[in-house]
Tab-separated table of C-alpha atoms and ligand atoms in Angstrom:
chain	number	residue	atom	x	y	z
K	1028	MET	CA	-8.116	65.537	51.659
K	1029	LEU	CA	-5.463	64.538	54.153
K	1030	SER	CA	-2.136	66.324	54.388
K	1031	LYS	CA	0.885	64.037	54.036
K	1032	THR	CA	1.759	64.728	57.687
K	1033	VAL	CA	-1.679	63.645	58.909
K	1034	GLU	CA	-1.737	60.647	56.534
K	1035	SER	CA	1.628	59.414	57.891
K	1036	ALA	CA	0.559	59.946	61.491
K	1037	LEU	CA	-2.696	58.033	60.932
K	1038	ASN	CA	-0.769	55.185	59.317
K	1039	ARG	CA	1.605	55.050	62.275
K	1040	GLN	CA	-1.357	54.900	64.652
K	1041	MET	CA	-2.990	52.131	62.589
K	1042	ASN	CA	0.274	50.237	63.009
K	1043	ARG	CA	0.284	50.831	66.790
K	1044	GLU	CA	-3.295	49.577	67.098
K	1045	LEU	CA	-2.343	46.416	65.185
K	1046	TYR	CA	0.731	46.098	67.410
K	1047	SER	CA	-1.612	46.365	70.424
K	1048	SER	CA	-3.593	43.461	69.002
K	1049	TYR	CA	-0.395	41.447	68.592
K	1050	LEU	CA	0.749	42.385	72.117
K	1051	TYR	CA	-2.531	41.282	73.712
K	1052	LEU	CA	-2.542	38.050	71.721
K	1053	SER	CA	0.978	37.370	73.005
K	1054	MET	CA	-0.234	38.068	76.553
K	1055	SER	CA	-3.169	35.722	75.950
K	1056	ALA	CA	-0.763	32.983	74.841
K	1057	TYR	CA	1.328	33.558	78.007
K	1058	CYS	CA	-1.806	33.262	80.181
K	1059	GLU	CA	-2.743	30.019	78.409
K	1060	SER	CA	0.762	28.704	79.189
K	1061	VAL	CA	0.262	29.299	82.932
K	1062	SER	CA	-3.317	27.916	82.897
K	1063	MET	CA	-4.977	31.289	83.503
K	1064	ARG	CA	-7.655	30.575	80.921
K	1065	GLY	CA	-10.051	33.369	81.938
K	1066	SER	CA	-7.339	36.017	81.593
K	1067	ALA	CA	-6.326	34.456	78.269
K	1068	HIS	CA	-9.923	34.776	77.075
K	1069	TRP	CA	-10.160	38.438	78.192
K	1070	LEU	CA	-6.910	39.292	76.412
K	1071	ARG	CA	-7.873	37.421	73.267
K	1072	LEU	CA	-11.067	39.482	73.026
K	1073	GLN	CA	-9.006	42.615	73.676
K	1074	ALA	CA	-6.712	41.613	70.799
K	1075	GLU	CA	-9.800	41.428	68.547
K	1076	GLU	CA	-10.905	44.902	69.708
K	1077	GLU	CA	-7.511	46.340	68.828
K	1078	LYS	CA	-7.775	44.882	65.345
K	1079	VAL	CA	-11.106	46.697	64.999
K	1080	HIS	CA	-9.374	49.913	66.151
K	1081	GLY	CA	-6.683	49.422	63.501
K	1082	MET	CA	-9.348	48.877	60.833
K	1083	LYS	CA	-11.101	52.105	61.843
K	1084	PHE	CA	-7.879	53.945	60.890
K	1085	TYR	CA	-7.647	51.892	57.683
K	1086	ASP	CA	-11.207	52.775	56.659
K	1087	TYR	CA	-10.826	56.433	57.583
K	1088	LEU	CA	-7.558	56.778	55.642
K	1089	ILE	CA	-9.287	55.508	52.503
K	1090	GLU	CA	-12.523	57.435	53.042
K	1091	ALA	CA	-10.593	60.663	53.584
K	1092	GLY	CA	-8.740	60.236	50.294
K	1093	GLY	CA	-5.456	59.010	51.742
K	1094	ARG	CA	-3.509	55.792	51.351
K	1095	ALA	CA	-3.411	53.057	53.987
K	1096	SER	CA	0.131	51.675	54.289
K	1097	MET	CA	1.069	48.399	55.949
K	1098	LEU	CA	4.096	49.260	58.070
K	1099	PRO	CA	6.013	46.409	59.718
K	1100	ILE	CA	4.476	45.255	62.985
K	1101	GLU	CA	7.035	44.993	65.792
K	1102	ALA	CA	7.280	41.642	67.598
K	1103	PRO	CA	5.764	41.954	71.107
K	1104	PRO	CA	7.340	40.460	74.250
K	1105	SER	CA	6.315	36.879	74.984
K	1106	GLU	CA	7.122	36.428	78.673
K	1107	TRP	CA	5.814	38.114	81.808
K	1108	LYS	CA	6.533	37.474	85.493
K	1109	SER	CA	2.897	36.825	86.415
K	1110	VAL	CA	-0.688	37.639	85.444
K	1111	GLY	CA	-0.327	40.753	87.626
K	1112	ASP	CA	2.673	41.783	85.539
K	1113	VAL	CA	0.595	41.207	82.363
K	1114	PHE	CA	-2.189	43.553	83.470
K	1115	ASP	CA	0.269	46.181	84.775
K	1116	THR	CA	1.679	46.143	81.240
K	1117	VAL	CA	-1.822	46.424	79.717
K	1118	LEU	CA	-2.467	49.550	81.799
K	1119	SER	CA	0.852	51.205	80.995
K	1120	HIS	CA	0.408	50.318	77.313
K	1121	GLU	CA	-3.051	51.899	77.236
K	1122	GLN	CA	-1.665	55.033	78.905
K	1123	LYS	CA	0.909	55.221	76.093
K	1124	VAL	CA	-1.858	54.773	73.480
K	1125	THR	CA	-3.838	57.612	75.102
K	1126	ALA	CA	-0.781	59.864	74.793
K	1127	MET	CA	-0.454	58.898	71.107
K	1128	ILE	CA	-4.132	59.670	70.445
K	1129	ASN	CA	-3.753	63.018	72.222
K	1130	ASP	CA	-0.717	63.813	70.051
K	1131	LEU	CA	-2.785	62.988	66.962
K	1132	VAL	CA	-5.598	65.274	68.141
K	1133	ASN	CA	-3.042	68.052	68.662
K	1134	LEU	CA	-1.712	67.469	65.154
K	1135	SER	CA	-5.216	67.625	63.650
K	1136	ILE	CA	-5.730	70.978	65.399
K	1137	ALA	CA	-2.354	72.309	64.213
K	1138	GLU	CA	-3.189	71.212	60.646
K	1139	LYS	CA	-6.747	72.636	60.913
K	1140	ASP	CA	-8.036	69.184	59.885
K	1141	HIS	CA	-11.529	69.181	61.397
K	1142	ALA	CA	-12.622	65.897	59.797
K	1143	THR	CA	-9.670	64.028	61.311
K	1144	ASN	CA	-10.248	65.754	64.618
K	1145	ASN	CA	-13.853	64.571	64.541
K	1146	PHE	CA	-12.781	61.017	63.619
K	1147	LEU	CA	-10.327	60.941	66.538
K	1148	GLN	CA	-12.933	61.906	69.131
K	1149	TRP	CA	-14.204	58.291	69.163
K	1150	PHE	CA	-10.719	57.206	70.236
K	1151	VAL	CA	-10.475	59.929	72.881
K	1152	LYS	CA	-13.603	58.494	74.530
K	1153	GLU	CA	-12.526	54.887	73.969
K	1154	GLN	CA	-9.200	55.478	75.727
K	1155	VAL	CA	-10.988	56.616	78.901
K	1156	GLU	CA	-12.782	53.258	78.918
K	1157	GLU	CA	-9.651	51.277	78.019
K	1158	GLU	CA	-7.627	52.794	80.868
K	1159	SER	CA	-10.512	52.391	83.308
K	1160	ASN	CA	-11.013	48.688	82.458
K	1161	ALA	CA	-7.307	47.892	82.732
K	1162	GLY	CA	-7.015	49.945	85.953
K	1163	ASP	CA	-9.904	48.035	87.540
K	1164	ILE	CA	-8.268	44.671	86.815
K	1165	VAL	CA	-4.889	45.887	88.147
K	1166	SER	CA	-6.611	47.018	91.380
K	1167	GLN	CA	-8.464	43.715	91.732
K	1168	ILE	CA	-5.247	41.720	91.268
K	1169	ARG	CA	-3.563	43.895	93.939
K	1170	LEU	CA	-6.501	43.236	96.285
K	1171	VAL	CA	-6.356	39.459	95.954
K	1172	GLY	CA	-2.553	39.484	96.180
K	1173	ASP	CA	-0.870	36.113	95.817
K	1174	VAL	CA	-3.697	34.051	97.301
K	1175	PRO	CA	-4.092	31.289	94.655
K	1176	GLY	CA	-7.799	30.631	95.373
K	1177	HIS	CA	-8.678	34.311	95.038
K	1178	LEU	CA	-6.603	34.674	91.888
K	1179	PHE	CA	-8.351	31.646	90.423
K	1180	TYR	CA	-11.728	33.220	91.220
K	1181	LEU	CA	-10.681	36.493	89.546
K	1182	ASP	CA	-9.429	34.579	86.510
K	1183	HIS	CA	-12.776	32.809	86.306
K	1184	HIS	CA	-14.530	36.199	86.435
K	1185	LEU	CA	-12.342	37.572	83.582
K	1186	GLY	CA	-13.318	34.513	81.542
K	1187	LYS	CA	-16.919	35.708	81.572
K	1188	ARG	CA	-16.141	38.774	79.453
Z	1310	LIG	FE1	-6.797	50.772	70.706
Z	1310	LIG	FE2	-6.483	49.787	73.511
Z	1310	LIG	O1	-6.101	51.109	72.312
């Protein structure tokens, strides 16, 4: 059985995962608008992954005897300066999500909620991968700089995800 504190925190995190999905879909739409189709494809798949993350919280809340609540999803930004700016934002967003997951783990320890702690370990591992993937793309964009041909090649590569 979940404590009310843990139930609320899990619902907030479900909301943040769904917001992440909305944010990445908005980034995908921006990339489409500047003809960076490969980046748009990568971000669209990332938006789908975030929905799956949100649903993991939904399923766990129910399985653990809690109640899943649909909190309002904040509207994400819709404009970025460049594709580089988009992926810088992806990385900083994922770093924020990691901090949120760590806070949740700390809460599960404080509440002596071992089941929730165990559930969250999947996300602890996932966040290492999420930050690493975003960090790699940020580094690659820095490497190619503003050379349009190189950026086009990188975009093509991201489209193969
Ligand atoms: Fe579900 Fe990318 O954090």
